[in-house]
Coordinates of C-alpha atoms in Angstrom, one line a residue:
M75 CA -3.3 -12.4 -15.3
G76 CA -4.1 -14.0 -18.4
S77 CA -7.2 -15.3 -16.6
H78 CA -8.4 -11.7 -17.2
N79 CA -7.8 -11.3 -20.7
H80 CA -11.6 -12.7 -22.2
G81 CA -13.7 -11.3 -24.4
S82 CA -14.2 -9.8 -27.7
S83 CA -10.7 -8.1 -29.4
S84 CA -12.9 -5.2 -30.0
G85 CA -14.8 -3.0 -27.3
A86 CA -18.4 -4.2 -27.4
E87 CA -20.3 -2.3 -30.3
L88 CA -23.7 -0.6 -31.0
S89 CA -25.6 -0.9 -34.0
D90 CA -28.8 0.6 -35.1
T91 CA -31.1 -2.6 -34.6
A92 CA -33.4 -3.0 -31.7
P93 CA -31.7 -4.3 -28.1
P94 CA -30.6 -7.3 -28.3
R95 CA -32.9 -10.1 -26.5
V96 CA -31.1 -13.1 -26.6
T97 CA -29.7 -13.7 -23.0
V98 CA -26.8 -16.2 -21.6
N99 CA -27.4 -16.6 -17.6
G100 CA -29.4 -13.2 -17.6
K101 CA -27.0 -11.4 -19.7
P102 CA -27.9 -9.9 -23.2
V103 CA -26.2 -11.3 -26.5
Q104 CA -25.6 -10.0 -29.5
N105 CA -24.6 -12.6 -32.5
G106 CA -24.1 -15.1 -30.0
V107 CA -21.2 -13.5 -27.9
V108 CA -21.8 -11.8 -24.6
D109 CA -20.7 -8.3 -24.6
A110 CA -16.9 -8.0 -23.2
G111 CA -17.9 -4.7 -21.2
L112 CA -20.6 -7.0 -19.6
K113 CA -17.9 -9.5 -18.6
S114 CA -15.8 -7.2 -16.7
L115 CA -19.1 -6.4 -15.0
D116 CA -19.5 -9.6 -14.0
H117 CA -16.1 -9.6 -12.8
Y118 CA -16.6 -9.2 -9.2
Q119 CA -19.8 -10.4 -9.1
R120 CA -18.1 -13.6 -9.9
R121 CA -15.1 -13.3 -7.7
L122 CA -16.7 -12.0 -4.8
P123 CA -18.8 -13.1 -1.7
K124 CA -22.2 -12.0 -2.4
W125 CA -21.9 -9.6 0.7
R126 CA -19.0 -8.4 0.0
Y127 CA -19.9 -7.7 -3.9
N128 CA -23.1 -5.9 -2.7
L129 CA -21.1 -3.4 -0.1
R130 CA -18.2 -3.0 -2.7
Q131 CA -21.8 -2.3 -5.5
R132 CA -23.2 0.4 -2.6
L133 CA -19.7 2.1 -2.2
L134 CA -18.6 2.5 -6.2
P135 CA -20.8 5.2 -7.3
L136 CA -19.1 7.7 -4.5
I137 CA -16.0 7.2 -6.1
R138 CA -16.8 7.4 -9.5
W139 CA -19.3 10.7 -8.6
E140 CA -16.0 12.1 -6.9
T141 CA -13.5 11.4 -9.9
P142 CA -14.6 14.4 -11.6
Y143 CA -13.9 16.6 -9.0
L144 CA -11.1 15.6 -8.1
A145 CA -9.8 16.3 -11.9
M146 CA -10.9 20.0 -11.9
L147 CA -8.5 20.1 -8.2
Q148 CA -5.8 18.3 -9.9
E149 CA -6.3 20.6 -13.1
K150 CA -6.6 23.9 -11.4
M151 CA -3.3 23.8 -8.8
R152 CA -1.0 21.5 -10.8
T153 CA 2.7 23.0 -11.2
P154 CA 5.8 21.2 -11.7
A155 CA 7.1 21.9 -8.1
L156 CA 4.0 20.9 -6.6
D157 CA 4.4 17.6 -8.7
R158 CA 7.8 17.1 -7.6
Y159 CA 6.6 18.0 -4.0
F160 CA 3.9 16.2 -3.4
A161 CA 5.9 12.8 -5.4
I162 CA 8.6 13.2 -2.8
T163 CA 6.9 13.6 0.7
A164 CA 4.6 10.6 -0.4
N165 CA 8.1 8.7 0.4
L166 CA 7.5 9.8 3.9
G167 CA 3.7 7.9 4.2
T168 CA 5.5 4.6 3.2
H169 CA 6.4 1.3 5.1
T170 CA 10.3 1.9 3.9
F171 CA 10.5 5.0 5.3
F172 CA 9.3 3.7 8.9
M173 CA 10.9 0.2 8.6
I174 CA 14.3 2.4 7.8
G175 CA 13.6 4.4 10.8
L176 CA 11.8 3.0 14.0
P177 CA 14.6 1.1 14.9
V178 CA 16.1 4.0 15.7
L179 CA 14.0 5.3 18.3
F180 CA 14.6 1.8 20.1
W181 CA 18.8 2.4 20.1
C182 CA 18.4 6.1 21.2
S183 CA 16.0 5.1 24.2
F184 CA 12.4 6.3 22.7
S185 CA 11.7 2.5 22.9
S186 CA 7.9 2.9 24.6
F187 CA 7.2 5.3 21.7
G188 CA 8.8 3.3 19.0
K189 CA 6.3 0.8 20.1
G190 CA 4.0 3.1 20.4
L191 CA 4.4 4.1 16.3
V192 CA 5.2 0.1 15.3
H193 CA 1.7 -0.9 17.0
I194 CA -0.2 2.0 15.5
L195 CA 1.6 1.4 11.6
A196 CA 1.1 -2.6 11.2
A197 CA -2.7 -2.0 12.2
G198 CA -2.7 0.9 9.9
V199 CA -1.1 -0.9 7.2
F200 CA -3.0 -4.3 8.2
W201 CA -6.8 -3.3 8.6
T202 CA -6.5 -0.8 5.3
G203 CA -5.1 -3.5 3.6
F204 CA -7.7 -5.8 5.0
V205 CA -10.6 -3.9 3.9
K206 CA -9.0 -2.9 0.4
D207 CA -9.0 -7.0 -0.4
M208 CA -12.3 -7.4 1.3
L209 CA -14.2 -4.9 -1.0
S210 CA -11.5 -4.7 -4.0
L211 CA -12.3 -1.1 -4.9
P212 CA -10.8 0.6 -7.5
R213 CA -8.7 3.8 -7.6
P214 CA -10.4 7.0 -9.0
L215 CA -10.3 6.6 -12.6
S216 CA -7.5 7.7 -15.1
P217 CA -8.5 9.0 -17.2
P218 CA -9.5 11.8 -16.1
L219 CA -6.9 12.2 -13.7
H220 CA -3.2 11.8 -13.5
R221 CA -1.3 9.3 -11.9
I222 CA 1.8 11.0 -10.0
T223 CA 4.0 8.7 -8.1
M224 CA 7.6 7.5 -7.4
S225 CA 6.3 3.9 -6.6
G226 CA 5.9 1.2 -9.4
S227 CA 3.4 -0.9 -7.3
A228 CA 1.3 1.9 -5.5
A229 CA -1.0 1.8 -8.3
L230 CA -1.5 -2.3 -8.3
E231 CA -3.4 -1.8 -5.4
Y232 CA -6.8 -1.3 -4.5
G233 CA -7.9 2.6 -3.7
F234 CA -10.0 2.2 -0.8
P235 CA -9.4 2.9 2.2
S236 CA -6.0 5.3 1.6
T237 CA -3.1 3.3 3.8
H238 CA -0.7 6.9 3.4
S239 CA -3.5 8.7 5.0
A240 CA -4.0 6.1 7.9
N241 CA -0.3 6.1 8.3
A242 CA 0.3 10.1 8.5
V243 CA -2.6 10.3 10.7
S244 CA -1.9 7.8 13.3
V245 CA 1.7 9.0 13.7
T246 CA 0.4 12.7 13.8
V247 CA -2.5 11.1 16.6
Y248 CA -0.4 9.8 18.3
S249 CA 2.8 12.1 18.5
I250 CA 0.2 14.9 20.0
L251 CA -0.9 12.5 22.5
V252 CA 2.4 11.9 23.8
L253 CA 3.6 16.0 23.6
H254 CA 0.6 16.8 25.5
S255 CA 1.3 13.8 28.1
D256 CA 3.3 14.0 31.7
K257 CA 5.6 11.6 29.7
N258 CA 6.5 15.0 27.2
T259 CA 9.9 16.3 28.5
F260 CA 10.5 19.1 25.5
S261 CA 10.1 23.0 26.2
P262 CA 6.8 24.5 25.3
S263 CA 8.0 26.4 22.5
T264 CA 9.6 22.9 21.1
T265 CA 6.8 21.2 21.6
F266 CA 4.3 24.1 19.6
A267 CA 7.1 23.5 17.0
L268 CA 6.8 20.0 17.4
E269 CA 3.0 20.0 17.0
L270 CA 2.5 22.1 14.3
L271 CA 5.2 19.9 12.2
A272 CA 3.0 17.3 13.0
Y273 CA 0.0 18.7 11.5
F274 CA 1.9 19.7 8.5
Y275 CA 3.1 16.5 8.3
A276 CA -0.1 15.1 7.9
F277 CA -1.8 17.0 5.4
S278 CA 0.9 17.2 3.0
I279 CA 0.5 13.1 3.1
V280 CA -2.8 13.2 2.9
F281 CA -4.0 16.4 0.4
G282 CA -1.1 14.7 -1.7
R283 CA -3.1 11.5 -2.1
L284 CA -5.8 13.8 -4.0
Y285 CA -3.7 15.9 -5.6
C286 CA -1.2 12.9 -7.1
G287 CA -4.5 11.6 -8.1
M288 CA -4.1 8.4 -6.7
H289 CA -6.9 8.6 -3.9
G290 CA -10.2 10.3 -3.6
F291 CA -12.1 12.1 -0.9
L292 CA -13.8 8.8 0.3
D293 CA -10.0 7.5 0.3
V294 CA -8.7 9.4 2.1
I295 CA -11.2 10.5 4.6
I296 CA -11.9 6.7 5.4
G297 CA -8.2 6.2 5.9
S298 CA -7.6 9.2 8.0
I299 CA -10.7 8.2 10.5
M300 CA -8.9 4.6 10.6
G301 CA -5.4 6.1 11.6
A302 CA -7.0 8.6 13.8
A303 CA -9.2 5.7 16.0
I304 CA -5.9 3.1 15.6
S305 CA -4.2 5.7 17.7
Y306 CA -6.5 6.5 20.4
I307 CA -6.6 2.7 21.3
E308 CA -2.9 2.6 21.2
F309 CA -2.5 5.5 23.8
Y310 CA -4.9 4.7 26.3
Y311 CA -4.9 1.1 26.0
G312 CA -1.3 -0.3 24.7
P313 CA 0.8 0.5 27.5
P314 CA -1.7 -1.7 30.1
F315 CA -2.0 -4.8 27.2
Q316 CA 2.3 -4.2 27.6
D317 CA 2.4 -4.4 30.8
W318 CA 0.3 -7.2 31.1
L319 CA 2.1 -9.5 28.2
Y320 CA 5.4 -8.5 29.7
A321 CA 4.8 -9.2 33.2
S322 CA 3.6 -12.9 32.1
D323 CA 5.1 -15.7 31.4
Y324 CA 6.2 -17.4 28.0
V325 CA 2.7 -18.8 27.3
V326 CA 1.4 -15.1 26.4
P327 CA 3.5 -13.9 24.0
I328 CA 3.4 -17.3 22.0
L329 CA -0.5 -17.2 21.9
F330 CA -0.2 -13.2 21.2
A331 CA 1.8 -14.2 17.9
I332 CA -0.1 -17.0 17.3
T333 CA -3.3 -14.8 17.4
I334 CA -1.4 -12.8 14.8
L335 CA -0.9 -15.5 12.8
I336 CA -4.6 -16.3 12.6
L337 CA -5.4 -12.9 11.5
V338 CA -2.8 -13.3 8.2
R339 CA -4.5 -16.4 7.2
I340 CA -7.8 -14.6 7.6
H341 CA -6.8 -12.0 5.2
P342 CA -9.6 -11.8 2.3
E343 CA -8.7 -12.8 -1.1
P344 CA -8.9 -10.1 -3.2
A345 CA -10.9 -10.4 -6.4
D346 CA -7.6 -9.3 -8.5
D347 CA -3.8 -9.8 -7.7
C348 CA -3.1 -7.0 -5.3
P349 CA -0.2 -6.7 -3.2
C350 CA -1.5 -5.7 0.0
F351 CA -1.6 -8.3 1.6
D352 CA 2.4 -8.8 0.8
D353 CA 2.8 -5.4 3.1
S354 CA 0.2 -6.9 5.8
V355 CA 2.3 -9.9 6.3
S356 CA 5.9 -7.9 6.8
F357 CA 4.3 -5.6 9.5
A358 CA 2.6 -8.6 11.2
G359 CA 6.0 -10.0 11.3
V360 CA 7.4 -7.1 12.6
V361 CA 4.7 -7.0 15.7
V362 CA 5.6 -10.8 16.1
G363 CA 9.3 -10.0 16.7
L364 CA 9.1 -7.4 18.4
E365 CA 6.7 -8.4 21.0
L366 CA 8.5 -11.6 21.7
G367 CA 12.2 -9.9 21.5
T368 CA 10.7 -7.1 23.8
W369 CA 9.9 -10.0 26.3
H370 CA 13.1 -11.6 26.3
F371 CA 14.9 -8.6 26.9
A372 CA 12.9 -7.3 29.9
R373 CA 14.3 -10.9 31.5
S374 CA 17.8 -9.6 30.9
R375 CA 20.7 -8.0 32.6
W376 CA 20.5 -5.4 30.4
D377 CA 16.8 -4.1 30.6
H378 CA 17.5 -1.7 33.8
I379 CA 20.0 0.2 31.2
Y380 CA 17.3 1.0 28.8
N381 CA 14.1 0.6 30.7
G382 CA 12.2 1.9 34.3
P383 CA 12.9 5.1 35.9
N384 CA 16.4 4.8 36.8
A385 CA 17.8 3.6 33.1
L386 CA 21.2 4.9 32.9
F387 CA 21.1 5.3 28.9
D388 CA 21.6 8.9 28.0
L389 CA 22.0 10.2 24.5
S390 CA 24.3 13.3 26.1
A391 CA 26.7 10.9 27.8
L392 CA 27.2 8.7 25.0
G393 CA 28.4 11.3 22.3
W394 CA 27.4 11.7 18.2
P395 CA 30.2 9.5 16.9
V396 CA 29.5 6.5 19.3
I397 CA 25.3 7.2 18.4
I398 CA 26.8 7.3 15.0
I399 CA 28.2 3.8 14.7
R400 CA 25.5 2.4 16.8
L401 CA 22.8 3.3 14.4
I402 CA 24.9 2.4 11.2
L403 CA 26.0 -0.9 12.8
G404 CA 22.2 -1.5 13.7
V405 CA 21.2 -0.9 10.0
L406 CA 24.3 -3.1 8.8
I407 CA 23.5 -5.8 11.2
I408 CA 19.5 -5.8 9.9
F409 CA 20.3 -5.6 6.0
A410 CA 22.7 -8.3 6.7
W411 CA 19.7 -10.5 8.3
R412 CA 17.5 -9.6 5.9
E413 CA 20.1 -10.4 2.7
V414 CA 21.3 -13.5 4.0
M415 CA 17.7 -15.6 5.4
K416 CA 15.5 -14.8 2.2
P417 CA 17.5 -16.3 -0.2
T418 CA 18.1 -19.2 2.3
L419 CA 14.5 -19.3 2.5
L420 CA 13.4 -19.5 -0.9
K421 CA 16.0 -22.0 -1.2
V422 CA 15.0 -24.1 1.4
L423 CA 11.0 -23.7 2.0
P424 CA 9.6 -24.9 -1.6
R425 CA 10.9 -28.7 -0.5
L426 CA 8.9 -28.3 2.4
F427 CA 6.4 -26.7 1.0
R428 CA 5.9 -29.4 -2.0
V429 CA 5.9 -32.5 0.9
I430 CA 3.2 -30.7 2.8
E431 CA 1.0 -29.7 -0.6
T432 CA 1.6 -33.6 -1.4
H433 CA -0.1 -34.1 1.9
G434 CA -3.2 -31.8 0.9
L435 CA -1.8 -29.6 4.3
S436 CA -1.4 -26.7 2.3
L437 CA -3.2 -23.5 2.8
P438 CA -2.7 -21.6 -0.5
R439 CA -3.7 -18.2 -1.4
R440 CA -4.9 -17.0 -4.8
F441 CA -2.7 -15.7 -7.4
F442 CA 0.3 -17.3 -5.5
M443 CA 2.4 -20.2 -7.3
P444 CA 1.8 -23.3 -4.9
A445 CA 5.2 -25.2 -4.8
T446 CA 4.3 -28.0 -6.7
E447 CA 4.0 -26.0 -9.9
Y448 CA 7.6 -24.5 -9.9
K449 CA 11.3 -26.0 -9.5
D450 CA 13.1 -23.0 -7.5
V451 CA 12.7 -19.3 -7.0
P452 CA 14.6 -16.7 -8.4
L453 CA 17.2 -15.6 -6.2
N454 CA 16.9 -12.0 -7.4
L455 CA 13.3 -11.8 -6.9
R456 CA 12.5 -8.1 -6.6
D457 CA 9.0 -9.3 -4.0
D458 CA 9.8 -6.5 -1.7
E459 CA 8.2 -2.6 -1.1
V460 CA 9.2 -2.9 2.7
L461 CA 12.4 -2.8 2.9
P462 CA 14.8 -2.9 -0.3
N463 CA 17.4 -4.7 -1.1
M464 CA 21.1 -3.5 -0.4
S465 CA 21.3 -3.5 -4.3
D466 CA 18.7 -1.9 -4.6
I467 CA 19.3 1.2 -2.7
P468 CA 21.9 3.0 -5.4
R469 CA 19.1 2.8 -7.7
M470 CA 16.7 4.5 -5.6
M471 CA 19.2 7.0 -5.2
R472 CA 20.1 7.5 -8.8
S473 CA 16.3 7.8 -9.2
I474 CA 15.9 10.9 -7.1
R475 CA 18.3 12.7 -7.4
G476 CA 17.9 11.8 -11.2
P477 CA 15.9 15.0 -13.9
G478 CA 12.5 13.3 -13.3
R479 CA 13.3 13.0 -9.4
G480 CA 12.1 9.1 -9.6
R481 CA 8.6 10.0 -10.8
A482 CA 6.0 9.2 -13.3
V483 CA 3.3 10.9 -14.7
S484 CA 0.6 8.4 -15.8
I485 CA -2.7 8.4 -17.6
G486 CA -5.3 5.4 -18.1
P487 CA -5.5 2.3 -16.4
Q488 CA -2.4 1.0 -14.3
S489 CA -4.0 -2.3 -12.7
A490 CA -6.3 -4.9 -13.1
A491 CA -8.9 -2.8 -10.9
D492 CA -8.5 0.2 -12.8
A493 CA -9.2 -1.7 -16.1
Y494 CA -12.2 -3.5 -14.9
E495 CA -13.3 0.0 -13.7
T496 CA -12.9 1.4 -17.1
L497 CA -14.9 -1.0 -18.4
A498 CA -17.2 -1.1 -16.2
Y499 CA -18.0 2.7 -16.6
R500 CA -17.7 3.0 -20.1
E501 CA -20.5 -0.2 -20.2
R502 CA -23.0 2.0 -18.0
K503 CA -22.4 5.0 -19.9
R504 CA -23.4 3.0 -22.8
R505 CA -26.3 1.5 -21.6
E506 CA -27.7 5.2 -20.1
S507 CA -27.2 6.3 -23.7
L508 CA -29.1 3.8 -25.3
S509 CA -32.1 4.1 -22.6
S510 CA -32.0 7.9 -23.5
E511 CA -32.1 7.3 -27.2
K512 CA -34.6 5.0 -27.3
G513 CA -36.8 7.2 -25.1
S514 CA -36.3 10.0 -27.5
G515 CA -35.6 9.0 -30.7
L516 CA -32.6 10.2 -31.3
R517 CA -29.0 8.5 -31.3
Q518 CA -25.6 10.3 -31.3
V519 CA -22.6 9.6 -31.0
H520 CA -20.8 9.4 -27.8
S521 CA -17.4 7.6 -28.5
A522 CA -15.0 6.9 -31.3
A523 CA -15.8 3.0 -31.4
E524 CA -19.5 3.8 -31.7
G525 CA -18.9 6.8 -34.4
A526 CA -19.5 6.2 -38.1
D527 CA -16.9 8.3 -39.0
G528 CA -14.4 7.4 -36.0
E529 CA -14.2 11.0 -34.5
E530 CA -15.3 13.2 -31.5
S531 CA -16.7 16.5 -32.1
V532 CA -13.6 18.6 -30.9
V533 CA -15.9 22.1 -31.2
D534 CA -18.6 19.9 -28.9
Q535 CA -15.6 19.0 -26.5
A536 CA -14.2 22.4 -26.2
H537 CA -17.5 24.5 -25.4
S538 CA -18.2 21.5 -22.6
S539 CA -18.4 22.7 -19.0
G540 CA -15.2 21.4 -17.3
F541 CA -17.3 18.8 -15.1
E542 CA -18.6 17.4 -18.2
K543 CA -15.3 17.3 -20.0
Y544 CA -13.9 15.2 -17.1
E545 CA -16.9 12.8 -17.0
R546 CA -16.7 12.3 -20.9
Q547 CA -13.4 11.0 -20.4
M548 CA -14.4 8.6 -17.8
G549 CA -13.8 5.3 -19.6
Q550 CA -12.4 6.6 -22.6
G551 CA -8.8 6.5 -24.3
Q552 CA -6.6 3.9 -25.4
V553 CA -4.1 3.2 -22.9
V554 CA -0.4 3.4 -24.6
V555 CA 2.9 2.0 -22.7
E556 CA 5.6 4.1 -23.3
S557 CA 9.4 2.9 -23.1
T558 CA 10.9 5.1 -20.4
G559 CA 8.7 6.7 -17.2
S560 CA 11.2 9.6 -16.5
L561 CA 10.3 12.5 -17.2
S562 CA 13.8 13.8 -18.9
P563 CA 15.1 11.9 -21.5
N564 CA 18.7 12.1 -20.5
S565 CA 17.5 10.8 -17.0
S566 CA 19.1 8.4 -15.3
A567 CA 16.5 7.2 -13.2
V568 CA 15.5 3.6 -14.1
E569 CA 13.0 3.2 -16.9
E570 CA 9.5 2.3 -15.9
P571 CA 6.7 1.8 -18.4
E572 CA 4.4 5.1 -18.6
L573 CA 0.7 4.9 -19.7
Y574 CA -0.7 7.7 -21.8
L575 CA -4.4 8.5 -23.2
G576 CA -4.9 8.4 -26.8
Q577 CA -7.6 10.7 -27.7
R578 CA -9.9 8.9 -30.2
D579 CA -9.6 4.7 -29.5
E580 CA -11.2 2.8 -27.0
L581 CA -9.8 -0.3 -27.1
G582 CA -11.4 -3.8 -25.8
E583 CA -11.3 -6.0 -22.9
K584 CA -8.4 -7.8 -24.3
E585 CA -6.6 -4.7 -25.5
I586 CA -6.4 -3.4 -22.2
F587 CA -5.3 -5.9 -20.2
S588 CA -2.1 -6.7 -22.7
K589 CA -1.5 -3.4 -22.5
L590 CA -1.2 -3.5 -18.5
T591 CA 2.3 -4.2 -16.9
R592 CA 1.5 -7.6 -15.7
P593 CA 2.5 -8.6 -11.7
R594 CA 5.1 -10.4 -11.3
V595 CA 4.4 -14.4 -10.2
R596 CA 4.2 -14.7 -6.6
Y597 CA 5.6 -17.8 -5.2
D598 CA 3.8 -19.8 -1.9
V599 CA 6.9 -19.7 0.4
E600 CA 6.7 -15.8 0.3
V601 CA 4.6 -15.6 2.7
V602 CA 6.1 -17.4 5.4
T603 CA 9.9 -15.8 3.6
K604 CA 8.3 -12.5 4.8
L605 CA 7.3 -13.6 8.3
V606 CA 10.7 -15.0 9.3
V607 CA 12.7 -12.1 7.7
Y608 CA 10.1 -9.1 9.3
A609 CA 9.9 -11.1 12.4
G610 CA 13.7 -11.6 12.4
I611 CA 13.8 -7.8 12.1
G612 CA 11.5 -6.8 15.4
Y613 CA 13.5 -9.2 17.5
L614 CA 17.0 -7.6 16.3
A615 CA 15.9 -4.3 17.1
V616 CA 14.5 -4.3 20.3
D617 CA 16.6 -7.3 21.7
T618 CA 19.7 -8.7 19.8
I619 CA 21.4 -5.6 18.8
P620 CA 21.2 -3.2 21.8
I621 CA 22.8 -6.6 23.3
L622 CA 25.5 -6.7 20.9
F623 CA 25.8 -2.9 22.0
E624 CA 26.2 -3.5 25.7
L625 CA 28.2 -6.3 24.6
T626 CA 31.1 -4.6 22.6
G627 CA 31.6 -1.9 25.8
L628 CA 32.2 1.5 24.2
L629 CA 28.7 0.9 22.4
G630 CA 27.1 0.3 24.8
A631 CA 25.5 2.5 27.8
G632 CA 25.8 0.6 30.9
H633 CA 29.0 2.3 31.8
L634 CA 27.3 5.4 32.3
P635 CA 27.4 6.6 35.6
F636 CA 24.1 8.5 36.1
P637 CA 20.8 7.9 35.5
S638 CA 18.9 9.7 32.8
G639 CA 15.5 9.6 34.0
S640 CA 12.5 8.2 32.7
R641 CA 12.9 8.4 28.8
S642 CA 11.6 4.9 27.9

């Protein structure tokens, strides 16, 4: 992010002289140097198309307005127990949780419900990521908010809209629609209990995003609306589309896959290095593999075992030992595919990409390094927040079991979007201060960087109202990187950098960006690698692995002597 480190090493300072009159490109200049805060204000105007920038500027005041209220809510409610609860339950709305859990539905003969969940989650991840990168809106400012998270990458994404909220609400709404449909075979009491569980799940995830300081009211409201809309579309229009797709010849699934790839290609370029696109690519690959695999499996001699009104599959007839072996074997096959294909593609594709780029046929994306600029991709590349490497699983378990439960509490800018918003809000308050002081003839010290003695009145701060206190913290403070992200010095969790607030100093633009955790280098071949790997996972889950179960005999359901009714 070296391109972000522009501006003077100190923050823009105000003087007692008259306001500057010299301008460069319409921007005020003082002593021949454009104010660093003004450069940060200009960042999104330069990076985004005019219509995207204008839309962003219309929504940004809402995010700033709600931040003090979020801080008041967080301060009144925070306890160590709730910190732990909402940090852990946030994982139930992540891509990793669903990617590991969804294949189980296909192997337990809930394929129709499983496909519906894949569709709504993929659509939710893609379209929330699409809007995030299109508008490039920051998360609510920290400070005054404290960020509570177990994910090292979540804070690097933009805030609007909330993908967690979209995922949680879409799963809840879709599940309730299924429970109220004629496909529901559960008893009324079980249905009622599952419905309550679904509502509680959605509330925990959505409210938890507010509690953890990761999103604002606008983020979770729009994310929830998007999730609900996606679920309704999938429930009412998904099955007819699926029937038509699977009844068609091979051309239709291929055209569907090409459409998905086109959507990936037109995904908006973000203004900053945001990982939203990576998640969209992963789920796009899953959908492509799912549809191609389901289309192929529907034409196999094993389709009648799992699908249709006379399907033979029955969980109780198989028995728990066989079910557990099926699940373990299926998960191992998926991880084995990923562990083999990912390094293979990362090793082979750069050579192919160099040939393509020399002929001017590359389709580069911002923040992805082209193959002509590197020799090899590191094989231990930790590029995946959707499905972890096998080697990462022990670390994740130690992190969750550790005294800090793997969570980190951070205060201060964590991403480029955070830093630019901090500087932009600081500059806005300075302009308002100048305007007010010019009209009244009074000058007051508003921050340490502007004060004559470098200190802010502690008495004034203590007597200010709660709202004013939080509003004063916005855009203030020094970002300090701690060496550990654990809440306990004896924690066995993997250490992550933490950001804390120094109350008296304001850092300039260069210092703020130098303190941020730099995003890793991303390589152009990663996009195709993710598409192939995750398309393979989707195909394996619905086609290859069920066929392997049947070929092994005892792990299959083809030997069951009676039909189980319609479950698919």
